[in-house]
Amino acid sequence: MRDPFSIAGKFKPPSQHFDVVVVGAGSAGAAAATRAAKNGDRVLLVDENPLSPGLIGLDVPLFFGGRATAAVQNKGRMLEQVIAANPLIEAAFEAGVEVMLGTTVWGAFVNGPGLAALPTPMVGLADDERSWLCGFDRLVVASGARDLVLSFKGWDQPGVMGANAMHALLTRYHAFAGRSIVILGSGALALSTALLAIERGLRVAAIVEVRDRLQGPAHLVERVLAEGVPAYTSHVVAETHGGLDGVERILLAPTNDPDAPRVEIACDTICQAIGLVSAIELLAVLGAALMYDPARGGHVPVIAGSGQTSLPGVSAFGDCAGVAADDPDYGLDWMRALIAASGPDVIVCQCESVSRAALLGVKHPAYLGAVSKGMARRDIASLREDGPINQDQVKRLTRTGMGPCQGRRCREQAAMMLALSTGDRLADIPLASYRAPVRPLPLGVLADADEAPEMEAGWDVWFGIPTQWIPYAEIDTDREALQLAALSVGEQV
Ligand SMILES: Cc1cc2nc3c(=O)[nH]c(=O)nc-3n(C[C@H](O)[C@H](O)[C@H](O)COP(=O)(O)OP(=O)(O)OC[C@H]3O[C@@H](n4cnc5c(N)ncnc54)[C@H](O)[C@@H]3O)c2cc1C
């Protein structure tokens, strides 16, 4: 007889199982999958590309900024492009790896504190039509990196995007819609982006740098300048203007003289190439130990030996294990200059329309209506009197990071603003938590993955708080007493 008060043994077993599951078919993941297959393991390699046009429109998982062409609507063509762009995928396939493209890993779970009843470690997978669970013995996370993006006046219009997203549209999809680009930042990422764009026949209208000299390696600086790209050092974005199709002009202000005349440059795309952020969301959901390491680009997994995370059987390779960041203060220098150049009304969280003022005033977004007297008195300074600033708490109070892009456009800059406004070190602002699903999923896709009947039958008993688990529809009806009697707690109520 199964104990009705226990969930043990009531999880449905996963519908598939592999010795090794690899998340991400970039260079790191495809190589790891091939190596494991050659060692005789049964390997599944999963990658979300080609992405659905809907996700690209939501800026998930990269900040595409509305600059993908209509080619992304054609799934067959996109699939061919994704395979052609990375020969390592075909090599993995030939080595016997099961390759699933167009498939998202929306969660990953191992037994641990707060979760002790899984029949086996498993990942949650979903494609356009369905969701299912897949068990594994070992998991390799090779989920890459996304762009560090910062706010300025007009950054919420089409045409403002990230460098990694531009790289993906140019090399993986051949579906970039811009012609004339202004690049923010001048490190190796920015200079390589400029050279890639020029190689693809695009015009790089300017490189903008807040510091007083270009930051990247000399050989890249030389090549970019030799191409005739104008470089504006000690300049920052003051504002941008656009029309129906998005960005048309950018206005730059000197960082050392805000009243000096602005430099106006015509462009259809503003590419943020200030830095990259490791895509650690699955590692965070798994409960792997994370650390703040500025030299590796911020919050990254704790790694011992060859990719080994703190969780047995889970390793991390490639950009998700850390990205090169020569100077940890570079992003902060940009953020400071952007705040100085444009006012408090600039939107920080595009999904929830939270302004800089609302974030630092700890106010909910205007669309939710009036602010009470108590809320009006509250701000970051008063919140800090109650204890260290916690980004999760600020998120709940302001909704910054709660929209469909899942904080990919605002998470880092919100942490930076909290640090700059309180004087705390960025390292001391705790990482805002990640939760599964780590990608937005239509409910229709999740609906079929229903739980087992044994699980369903236990809902109103297994937490052992009977009064809380009387089915809602039966409260205040004759059946409430029957429920209590069935739970044998009538006397306690
Ligand atoms: C402009 C530019 C120029 C560059 N030039 C060079 C160069 O010349 N030489 C060089 O060595 N490097 C270069 N790089 C860097 C190089 O592209 C990256 O270091 C490399 O791609 C990282 O590989 P990766 O496998 O770690 O991640 P990626 O190649 O980013 O692969 C990760 C994959 O995982 C997928 N993924 C993530 N999460 C999930 C999930 N939950 N479910 C399903 N799939 C998921 C992602 O969509 C992605 O396809 C350049 C980068 C840029 C932006």
Coordinates of C-alpha atoms and ligand atoms in Angstrom, one line a residue:
M1 CA 0.0 0.0 0.0
R2 CA 1.3 3.4 -0.9
D3 CA 1.3 6.1 1.8
P4 CA -1.3 8.6 0.6
F5 CA 0.5 11.3 2.6
S6 CA 3.8 10.9 0.7
I7 CA 4.8 12.0 -2.8
A8 CA 7.5 9.2 -2.9
G9 CA 7.1 7.1 -6.0
K10 CA 4.4 9.3 -7.5
F11 CA 6.5 11.3 -10.0
K12 CA 6.0 10.1 -13.5
P13 CA 9.2 8.6 -14.9
P14 CA 10.7 10.6 -17.7
S15 CA 9.7 9.5 -21.2
Q16 CA 13.3 9.3 -22.4
H17 CA 16.7 8.6 -20.8
F18 CA 20.2 9.3 -22.0
D19 CA 23.7 8.7 -20.5
V20 CA 24.6 12.2 -21.3
V21 CA 22.4 15.2 -22.1
V22 CA 24.1 18.3 -23.6
V23 CA 22.4 21.7 -23.5
G24 CA 23.5 24.0 -26.3
A25 CA 24.9 23.0 -29.8
G26 CA 27.4 25.9 -30.0
S27 CA 31.1 25.1 -30.3
A28 CA 31.4 23.9 -26.7
G29 CA 28.3 21.8 -26.5
A30 CA 28.6 20.1 -30.0
A31 CA 32.3 19.2 -29.2
A32 CA 31.4 17.8 -25.8
A33 CA 28.6 15.7 -27.3
T34 CA 30.8 14.3 -30.0
R35 CA 33.5 13.4 -27.4
A36 CA 31.0 11.6 -25.2
A37 CA 29.5 9.7 -28.1
K38 CA 33.0 8.6 -29.2
N39 CA 33.5 7.3 -25.7
G40 CA 30.5 5.0 -26.1
D41 CA 27.8 7.0 -24.3
R42 CA 24.2 7.5 -25.5
V43 CA 24.1 11.2 -26.0
L44 CA 21.4 13.8 -26.6
L45 CA 22.4 17.2 -27.9
V46 CA 19.6 19.8 -27.6
D47 CA 19.5 23.4 -28.9
E48 CA 16.7 25.9 -29.2
N49 CA 17.8 27.1 -32.6
P50 CA 16.1 27.7 -34.9
L51 CA 14.1 29.9 -32.6
S52 CA 10.4 30.6 -33.3
P53 CA 9.8 34.1 -34.7
G54 CA 7.6 34.7 -31.6
L55 CA 10.6 34.2 -29.3
I56 CA 12.8 36.4 -31.5
G57 CA 10.1 39.1 -31.2
L58 CA 10.2 38.8 -27.4
D59 CA 14.0 39.3 -27.4
V60 CA 14.5 35.7 -26.1
P61 CA 17.1 34.4 -25.6
L62 CA 19.1 37.3 -27.1
F63 CA 18.3 41.0 -27.6
F64 CA 17.4 40.9 -31.2
G65 CA 15.9 44.4 -31.1
G66 CA 13.4 43.9 -33.9
R67 CA 16.2 43.6 -36.5
A68 CA 15.5 40.1 -37.8
T69 CA 14.3 39.8 -41.4
A70 CA 11.1 37.9 -42.4
A71 CA 13.4 35.0 -43.3
V72 CA 13.1 33.8 -39.6
Q73 CA 9.5 32.9 -40.4
N74 CA 10.6 30.1 -42.6
K75 CA 11.5 27.3 -40.2
G76 CA 12.9 24.9 -42.9
R77 CA 15.3 27.5 -44.2
M78 CA 16.3 28.4 -40.6
L79 CA 17.0 24.8 -39.8
E80 CA 19.3 24.5 -42.8
Q81 CA 21.1 27.7 -41.9
V82 CA 21.7 26.6 -38.3
I83 CA 23.2 23.3 -39.4
A84 CA 25.3 25.0 -42.1
A85 CA 26.6 27.6 -39.7
N86 CA 28.1 25.1 -37.4
P87 CA 29.8 22.0 -38.9
L88 CA 30.3 20.6 -35.4
I89 CA 26.6 19.8 -35.3
E90 CA 26.9 17.5 -38.4
A91 CA 30.1 16.0 -36.8
A92 CA 28.1 15.2 -33.6
F93 CA 25.3 13.6 -35.7
E94 CA 27.9 11.4 -37.5
A95 CA 29.4 10.4 -34.2
G96 CA 26.0 8.9 -33.2
V97 CA 24.7 11.8 -31.1
E98 CA 20.9 12.2 -31.1
V99 CA 20.6 15.9 -32.2
M100 CA 17.4 17.8 -31.3
L101 CA 17.2 21.3 -32.8
G102 CA 14.3 23.7 -32.3
T103 CA 14.0 22.2 -28.8
T104 CA 14.2 24.2 -25.6
V105 CA 15.6 23.0 -22.3
W106 CA 13.1 24.8 -20.0
G107 CA 14.3 23.3 -16.7
A108 CA 16.8 20.9 -15.2
F109 CA 16.3 19.1 -11.9
V110 CA 18.4 16.9 -9.6
N111 CA 17.5 15.7 -6.2
G112 CA 18.7 18.0 -3.5
P113 CA 17.5 20.3 -0.7
G114 CA 13.8 21.0 -1.3
L115 CA 13.6 18.3 -4.0
A116 CA 14.2 14.7 -2.9
A117 CA 11.6 12.6 -4.7
L118 CA 12.7 12.6 -8.4
P119 CA 13.0 9.1 -9.8
T120 CA 16.1 10.3 -11.7
P121 CA 17.8 13.6 -12.6
M122 CA 15.9 15.1 -15.5
V123 CA 15.6 18.0 -17.9
G124 CA 12.3 19.5 -19.1
L125 CA 12.2 19.8 -22.9
A126 CA 9.7 21.5 -25.2
D127 CA 9.4 22.1 -29.0
D128 CA 6.6 24.0 -30.8
E129 CA 4.0 21.4 -29.9
R130 CA 4.7 19.5 -26.8
S131 CA 6.7 19.3 -23.6
W132 CA 8.3 16.2 -22.0
L133 CA 10.8 15.1 -19.4
C134 CA 14.1 13.4 -20.2
G135 CA 16.3 11.6 -17.6
F136 CA 20.1 11.7 -17.7
D137 CA 23.1 10.3 -15.8
R138 CA 25.3 13.2 -16.7
L139 CA 24.4 16.7 -17.9
V140 CA 26.6 19.1 -19.8
V141 CA 25.5 22.7 -19.8
A142 CA 26.9 24.7 -22.7
S143 CA 24.3 27.4 -22.9
G144 CA 26.6 30.3 -24.1
A145 CA 26.2 33.9 -23.2
R146 CA 23.9 36.9 -23.8
D147 CA 24.5 40.6 -24.1
L148 CA 24.9 43.0 -21.2
V149 CA 22.5 45.7 -22.2
L150 CA 21.9 49.2 -20.7
S151 CA 19.2 51.8 -21.0
F152 CA 19.2 55.2 -22.7
K153 CA 16.5 57.4 -24.1
G154 CA 14.9 55.6 -27.0
W155 CA 16.5 52.2 -26.3
D156 CA 13.0 50.6 -26.3
Q157 CA 12.4 51.2 -30.0
P158 CA 13.2 48.7 -32.8
G159 CA 16.9 48.8 -33.9
V160 CA 18.5 48.8 -30.5
M161 CA 20.1 45.4 -30.0
G162 CA 22.9 43.3 -28.6
A163 CA 26.2 42.2 -30.2
N164 CA 25.6 38.5 -29.6
A165 CA 22.2 38.8 -31.2
M166 CA 23.7 40.6 -34.2
H167 CA 26.3 37.9 -34.4
A168 CA 23.6 35.3 -34.4
L169 CA 21.5 37.1 -37.1
L170 CA 24.6 37.6 -39.3
T171 CA 26.3 34.3 -39.0
R172 CA 23.7 31.7 -37.9
Y173 CA 20.6 32.9 -39.6
H174 CA 21.7 35.3 -42.4
A175 CA 18.7 37.3 -41.4
F176 CA 19.9 40.7 -40.2
A177 CA 17.7 43.6 -41.3
G178 CA 19.9 46.6 -40.6
R179 CA 22.2 48.5 -43.0
S180 CA 23.9 51.2 -41.0
I181 CA 25.1 50.5 -37.4
V182 CA 26.4 52.5 -34.5
I183 CA 28.3 50.3 -32.0
L184 CA 28.5 51.1 -28.3
G185 CA 31.7 49.9 -26.7
S186 CA 35.2 49.5 -28.1
G187 CA 36.5 46.3 -26.5
A188 CA 37.3 43.1 -28.4
L189 CA 33.6 42.3 -28.6
A190 CA 32.7 45.7 -30.1
L191 CA 35.6 45.7 -32.6
S192 CA 35.0 42.1 -33.8
T193 CA 31.3 43.1 -34.3
A194 CA 32.4 46.1 -36.3
L195 CA 34.7 44.0 -38.5
L196 CA 32.0 41.3 -39.0
A197 CA 29.5 43.9 -40.0
I198 CA 31.9 45.4 -42.5
E199 CA 32.8 42.0 -43.9
R200 CA 29.0 41.5 -44.5
G201 CA 28.8 44.7 -46.5
L202 CA 27.2 46.8 -43.8
R203 CA 28.1 50.4 -42.9
V204 CA 29.5 51.0 -39.4
A205 CA 28.6 54.6 -38.9
A206 CA 30.5 55.0 -35.6
I207 CA 32.0 53.4 -32.6
V208 CA 31.2 55.1 -29.3
E209 CA 33.3 54.8 -26.2
V210 CA 32.7 56.4 -22.8
R211 CA 36.3 56.2 -21.7
D212 CA 39.0 58.4 -23.2
R213 CA 40.6 55.8 -25.4
L214 CA 39.5 52.7 -27.4
Q215 CA 39.6 49.6 -25.2
G216 CA 40.3 46.6 -27.5
P217 CA 43.5 45.0 -28.5
A218 CA 45.7 47.3 -30.7
H219 CA 45.5 45.0 -33.8
L220 CA 41.7 45.1 -33.8
V221 CA 41.7 48.9 -33.2
E222 CA 44.0 49.4 -36.1
R223 CA 41.9 47.3 -38.4
V224 CA 38.7 49.1 -37.5
L225 CA 40.2 52.5 -37.9
A226 CA 41.8 51.5 -41.2
E227 CA 38.3 50.7 -42.5
G228 CA 37.5 54.4 -41.9
V229 CA 35.1 53.9 -39.0
P230 CA 34.7 57.1 -37.0
A231 CA 35.4 56.6 -33.3
Y232 CA 34.0 58.9 -30.6
T233 CA 35.9 58.5 -27.3
S234 CA 34.7 60.2 -24.1
H235 CA 31.2 60.2 -25.6
V236 CA 27.9 58.7 -24.5
V237 CA 24.4 58.3 -25.9
A238 CA 22.3 61.3 -25.0
E239 CA 19.2 60.2 -26.9
T240 CA 18.0 58.5 -30.1
H241 CA 15.2 59.4 -32.5
G242 CA 13.3 57.1 -34.8
G243 CA 10.1 56.5 -36.8
L244 CA 7.8 53.7 -37.5
D245 CA 10.6 51.3 -38.3
G246 CA 12.6 52.3 -35.3
V247 CA 16.0 54.0 -34.9
E248 CA 16.9 56.7 -37.4
R249 CA 19.4 58.9 -35.5
I250 CA 21.6 58.8 -32.4
L251 CA 22.7 61.9 -30.6
L252 CA 26.0 61.6 -28.6
A253 CA 27.1 63.9 -25.8
P254 CA 30.7 64.4 -24.6
T255 CA 31.0 62.8 -21.1
N256 CA 33.1 65.6 -19.8
D257 CA 30.9 68.5 -21.0
P258 CA 27.2 67.7 -21.0
D259 CA 26.4 71.2 -22.4
A260 CA 28.7 70.8 -25.5
P261 CA 26.9 70.5 -28.9
R262 CA 25.7 67.0 -29.6
V263 CA 27.0 64.8 -32.4
E264 CA 24.2 63.5 -34.5
I265 CA 24.7 60.3 -36.6
A266 CA 22.2 58.7 -39.0
C267 CA 21.8 55.0 -38.4
D268 CA 19.1 52.3 -38.4
T269 CA 20.7 50.1 -35.7
I270 CA 22.4 50.7 -32.4
C271 CA 24.4 47.7 -31.3
Q272 CA 25.3 47.3 -27.6
A273 CA 28.7 45.6 -27.5
I274 CA 29.7 46.6 -23.9
G275 CA 30.0 43.1 -22.5
L276 CA 28.6 39.6 -22.3
V277 CA 26.8 37.7 -19.4
S278 CA 27.1 34.0 -19.0
A279 CA 23.8 32.2 -19.5
I280 CA 23.6 30.5 -16.1
E281 CA 19.8 30.2 -15.7
L282 CA 19.7 26.4 -15.9
L283 CA 22.7 26.1 -13.6
A284 CA 20.9 28.4 -11.1
V285 CA 17.6 26.4 -11.4
L286 CA 19.6 23.1 -10.8
G287 CA 21.0 24.6 -7.6
A288 CA 24.7 24.6 -8.7
A289 CA 26.9 26.8 -6.6
L290 CA 27.4 30.2 -8.3
M291 CA 29.9 32.9 -7.5
Y292 CA 30.5 36.5 -8.5
D293 CA 33.8 36.6 -10.5
P294 CA 34.3 39.9 -12.2
A295 CA 37.2 38.5 -14.3
R296 CA 34.8 35.9 -15.7
G297 CA 32.0 38.5 -16.5
G298 CA 29.9 38.4 -13.3
H299 CA 27.8 35.6 -11.8
V300 CA 29.3 32.3 -13.0
P301 CA 29.3 28.6 -11.8
V302 CA 31.9 27.5 -9.3
I303 CA 34.0 25.2 -11.4
A304 CA 36.5 22.6 -10.3
G305 CA 38.7 20.7 -12.7
S306 CA 37.4 20.1 -16.2
G307 CA 34.0 21.9 -16.2
Q308 CA 32.8 20.1 -13.0
T309 CA 30.2 22.2 -11.2
S310 CA 29.3 21.7 -7.5
L311 CA 26.7 19.1 -8.5
P312 CA 27.8 15.5 -9.2
G313 CA 27.4 14.7 -12.8
V314 CA 26.7 18.3 -14.0
S315 CA 29.4 20.1 -15.9
A316 CA 29.5 23.5 -17.6
F317 CA 31.6 24.4 -20.7
G318 CA 32.1 27.4 -23.0
D319 CA 30.8 30.9 -22.5
C320 CA 28.2 29.8 -19.8
A321 CA 31.2 28.9 -17.5
G322 CA 32.5 32.5 -17.8
V323 CA 33.4 35.1 -20.4
A324 CA 36.6 37.1 -20.6
A325 CA 36.2 40.5 -18.9
D326 CA 39.4 42.4 -18.6
D327 CA 38.0 45.3 -16.6
P328 CA 35.0 44.6 -14.2
D329 CA 34.3 48.4 -13.9
Y330 CA 33.7 48.9 -17.6
G331 CA 30.0 48.2 -17.6
L332 CA 29.6 50.4 -14.5
D333 CA 31.4 53.3 -16.3
W334 CA 28.9 53.0 -19.1
M335 CA 25.9 52.9 -16.7
R336 CA 27.2 55.9 -14.8
A337 CA 27.6 57.9 -18.0
L338 CA 24.2 56.9 -19.4
I339 CA 22.5 57.9 -16.1
A340 CA 24.2 61.3 -16.2
A341 CA 23.3 61.8 -19.8
S342 CA 19.6 61.0 -19.7
G343 CA 17.1 61.6 -16.9
P344 CA 15.1 59.5 -14.4
D345 CA 12.3 58.8 -16.9
V346 CA 14.2 56.4 -19.0
I347 CA 12.7 53.0 -19.0
V348 CA 14.8 50.2 -17.4
C349 CA 12.4 47.3 -17.7
Q350 CA 10.9 47.3 -21.1
C351 CA 8.4 44.5 -20.5
E352 CA 6.9 46.1 -17.4
S353 CA 7.6 49.8 -18.3
V354 CA 9.5 50.5 -15.1
S355 CA 11.5 53.7 -15.3
R356 CA 14.8 54.5 -13.5
A357 CA 12.9 56.7 -11.1
A358 CA 10.4 53.9 -10.3
L359 CA 13.2 51.4 -9.7
L360 CA 15.1 53.6 -7.3
G361 CA 11.9 54.9 -5.8
V362 CA 10.8 51.3 -5.3
K363 CA 7.4 52.0 -7.0
H364 CA 5.3 49.7 -9.0
P365 CA 4.8 50.6 -12.7
A366 CA 2.4 53.4 -13.5
Y367 CA 0.0 51.1 -15.3
L368 CA -0.9 49.5 -11.9
G369 CA -2.4 52.7 -10.7
A370 CA -2.2 54.9 -7.6
V371 CA 0.6 54.7 -5.1
S372 CA -0.4 54.6 -1.4
K373 CA 1.1 57.0 1.2
G374 CA 3.2 54.2 2.6
M375 CA 4.6 53.4 -0.9
A376 CA 5.2 57.0 -1.6
R377 CA 7.5 57.3 1.4
R378 CA 9.4 54.2 0.4
D379 CA 12.6 54.4 -1.7
I380 CA 15.9 52.5 -1.9
A381 CA 17.4 54.4 1.0
S382 CA 14.5 53.6 3.3
L383 CA 14.4 50.0 2.1
R384 CA 18.1 49.7 2.9
E385 CA 17.5 50.8 6.5
D386 CA 15.7 47.4 6.9
G387 CA 18.7 45.4 5.7
P388 CA 21.0 44.8 2.7
I389 CA 19.5 45.5 -0.7
N390 CA 18.1 42.4 -2.3
Q391 CA 17.3 42.5 -6.0
D392 CA 14.6 39.8 -5.7
Q393 CA 12.8 42.0 -3.1
V394 CA 13.1 45.1 -5.4
K395 CA 11.8 42.9 -8.3
R396 CA 8.7 42.0 -6.4
L397 CA 8.0 45.6 -5.3
T398 CA 8.7 47.2 -8.7
R399 CA 8.1 44.3 -11.2
T400 CA 11.5 45.0 -12.8
G401 CA 12.4 41.7 -14.5
M402 CA 9.0 40.1 -14.3
G403 CA 8.0 40.3 -18.0
P404 CA 8.2 37.9 -20.9
C405 CA 11.9 38.6 -21.7
Q406 CA 12.5 37.2 -18.2
G407 CA 14.9 40.0 -17.2
R408 CA 17.4 39.4 -19.9
R409 CA 17.3 43.1 -20.8
C410 CA 17.2 44.6 -17.3
R411 CA 18.6 42.2 -14.7
E412 CA 22.3 43.4 -14.9
Q413 CA 21.5 47.1 -15.3
A414 CA 19.0 47.0 -12.4
A415 CA 21.8 45.5 -10.2
M416 CA 24.2 48.2 -11.3
M417 CA 21.7 50.9 -10.6
L418 CA 21.1 49.5 -7.1
A419 CA 24.8 49.4 -6.5
L420 CA 25.5 52.9 -7.8
S421 CA 22.6 54.4 -5.8
T422 CA 23.5 52.8 -2.5
G423 CA 27.3 52.8 -2.8
D424 CA 27.3 49.0 -2.3
R425 CA 29.7 47.0 -4.4
L426 CA 28.1 45.3 -7.4
A427 CA 29.5 42.0 -6.0
D428 CA 27.4 42.6 -2.8
I429 CA 24.0 42.8 -4.6
P430 CA 22.7 39.2 -4.5
L431 CA 21.9 37.6 -7.7
A432 CA 18.2 37.8 -8.4
S433 CA 16.8 34.2 -8.6
Y434 CA 16.1 32.3 -11.7
R435 CA 13.1 29.9 -12.0
A436 CA 12.0 27.2 -14.4
P437 CA 10.7 27.6 -17.0
V438 CA 13.8 29.5 -18.2
R439 CA 12.1 30.3 -21.5
P440 CA 8.6 31.6 -22.0
L441 CA 6.4 28.6 -22.9
P442 CA 2.8 28.6 -24.3
L443 CA 0.5 26.9 -21.7
G444 CA -0.8 24.7 -24.5
V445 CA 2.7 23.2 -24.8
L446 CA 2.9 22.4 -21.1
A447 CA -0.7 21.2 -20.8
D448 CA -0.2 17.7 -22.1
A449 CA 2.5 16.9 -19.5
D450 CA 0.0 16.2 -16.8
E451 CA 1.0 14.5 -13.6
A452 CA 0.3 10.8 -12.8
P453 CA -3.2 9.9 -11.3
E454 CA -1.5 8.9 -8.0
M455 CA 0.0 12.4 -7.8
E456 CA -3.3 14.1 -8.6
A457 CA -5.1 12.1 -6.0
G458 CA -2.8 13.3 -3.2
W459 CA -3.1 17.1 -3.6
D460 CA -5.4 17.7 -0.7
V461 CA -3.5 15.5 1.8
W462 CA 0.2 15.3 1.3
F463 CA 1.2 18.6 2.6
G464 CA -0.4 17.7 6.0
I465 CA -2.2 21.0 6.3
P466 CA -5.7 19.7 5.9
T467 CA -7.6 22.9 6.3
Q468 CA -5.5 24.4 3.6
W469 CA -6.2 21.6 1.2
I470 CA -10.0 21.5 1.3
P471 CA -10.9 21.9 -2.4
Y472 CA -11.8 25.5 -3.0
A473 CA -15.3 24.7 -4.4
E474 CA -16.2 22.8 -1.3
I475 CA -15.5 25.4 1.3
D476 CA -18.8 26.5 3.0
T477 CA -20.7 23.6 1.5
D478 CA -21.9 20.4 3.1
R479 CA -19.0 18.7 1.5
E480 CA -16.5 20.6 3.7
A481 CA -17.5 18.6 6.7
L482 CA -17.1 15.4 4.7
Q483 CA -13.7 16.4 3.6
L484 CA -12.6 17.1 7.1
A485 CA -14.0 13.8 8.2
A486 CA -12.1 12.1 5.5
L487 CA -9.0 13.8 6.6
S488 CA -9.8 12.8 10.2
V489 CA -9.2 16.3 11.5
G490 CA -12.7 17.5 12.4
E491 CA -11.8 18.0 16.0
Q492 CA -8.8 20.2 15.3
V493 CA -10.7 22.8 13.3
Ligands
LIG1 C1 30.9 39.4 -32.9 C2 31.5 38.2 -32.3 C3 32.7 37.7 -32.9 C4 33.4 36.6 -32.4 N1 34.5 36.2 -33.0 C5 35.2 35.1 -32.5 C6 36.4 34.6 -33.1 O1 36.8 35.1 -34.0 N2 37.0 33.5 -32.5 C7 36.4 32.9 -31.4 O2 37.0 31.9 -30.9 N3 35.3 33.3 -30.8 C8 34.7 34.4 -31.3 N4 33.5 34.8 -30.7 C9 33.1 34.2 -29.5 C10 32.4 32.8 -29.8 O3 31.4 33.0 -30.8 C11 31.8 32.3 -28.5 O4 32.9 32.2 -27.6 C12 31.3 30.9 -28.8 O5 30.3 30.9 -29.7 C13 30.8 30.3 -27.4 O6 30.4 29.0 -27.7 P1 29.4 28.3 -26.7 O7 29.3 26.9 -27.2 O8 29.9 28.4 -25.3 O9 28.1 29.1 -26.8 P2 27.1 29.4 -28.0 O10 27.9 29.3 -29.3 O11 26.5 30.7 -27.7 O12 26.1 28.2 -27.9 C14 25.2 28.1 -26.9 C15 23.9 27.5 -27.5 O13 23.1 27.0 -26.5 C16 21.8 27.3 -26.8 N5 21.0 27.3 -25.5 C17 21.2 28.1 -24.4 N6 20.3 27.8 -23.5 C18 19.5 26.8 -24.0 C19 18.3 26.2 -23.5 N7 17.9 26.4 -22.3 N8 17.7 25.3 -24.3 C20 18.2 25.0 -25.6 N9 19.3 25.6 -26.1 C21 19.9 26.5 -25.3 C22 21.9 28.7 -27.4 O14 20.8 29.2 -28.1 C23 23.1 28.5 -28.3 O15 22.8 28.0 -29.5 C24 32.8 35.9 -31.2 C25 31.6 36.4 -30.7 C26 31.0 37.5 -31.2 C27 29.7 38.0 -30.6

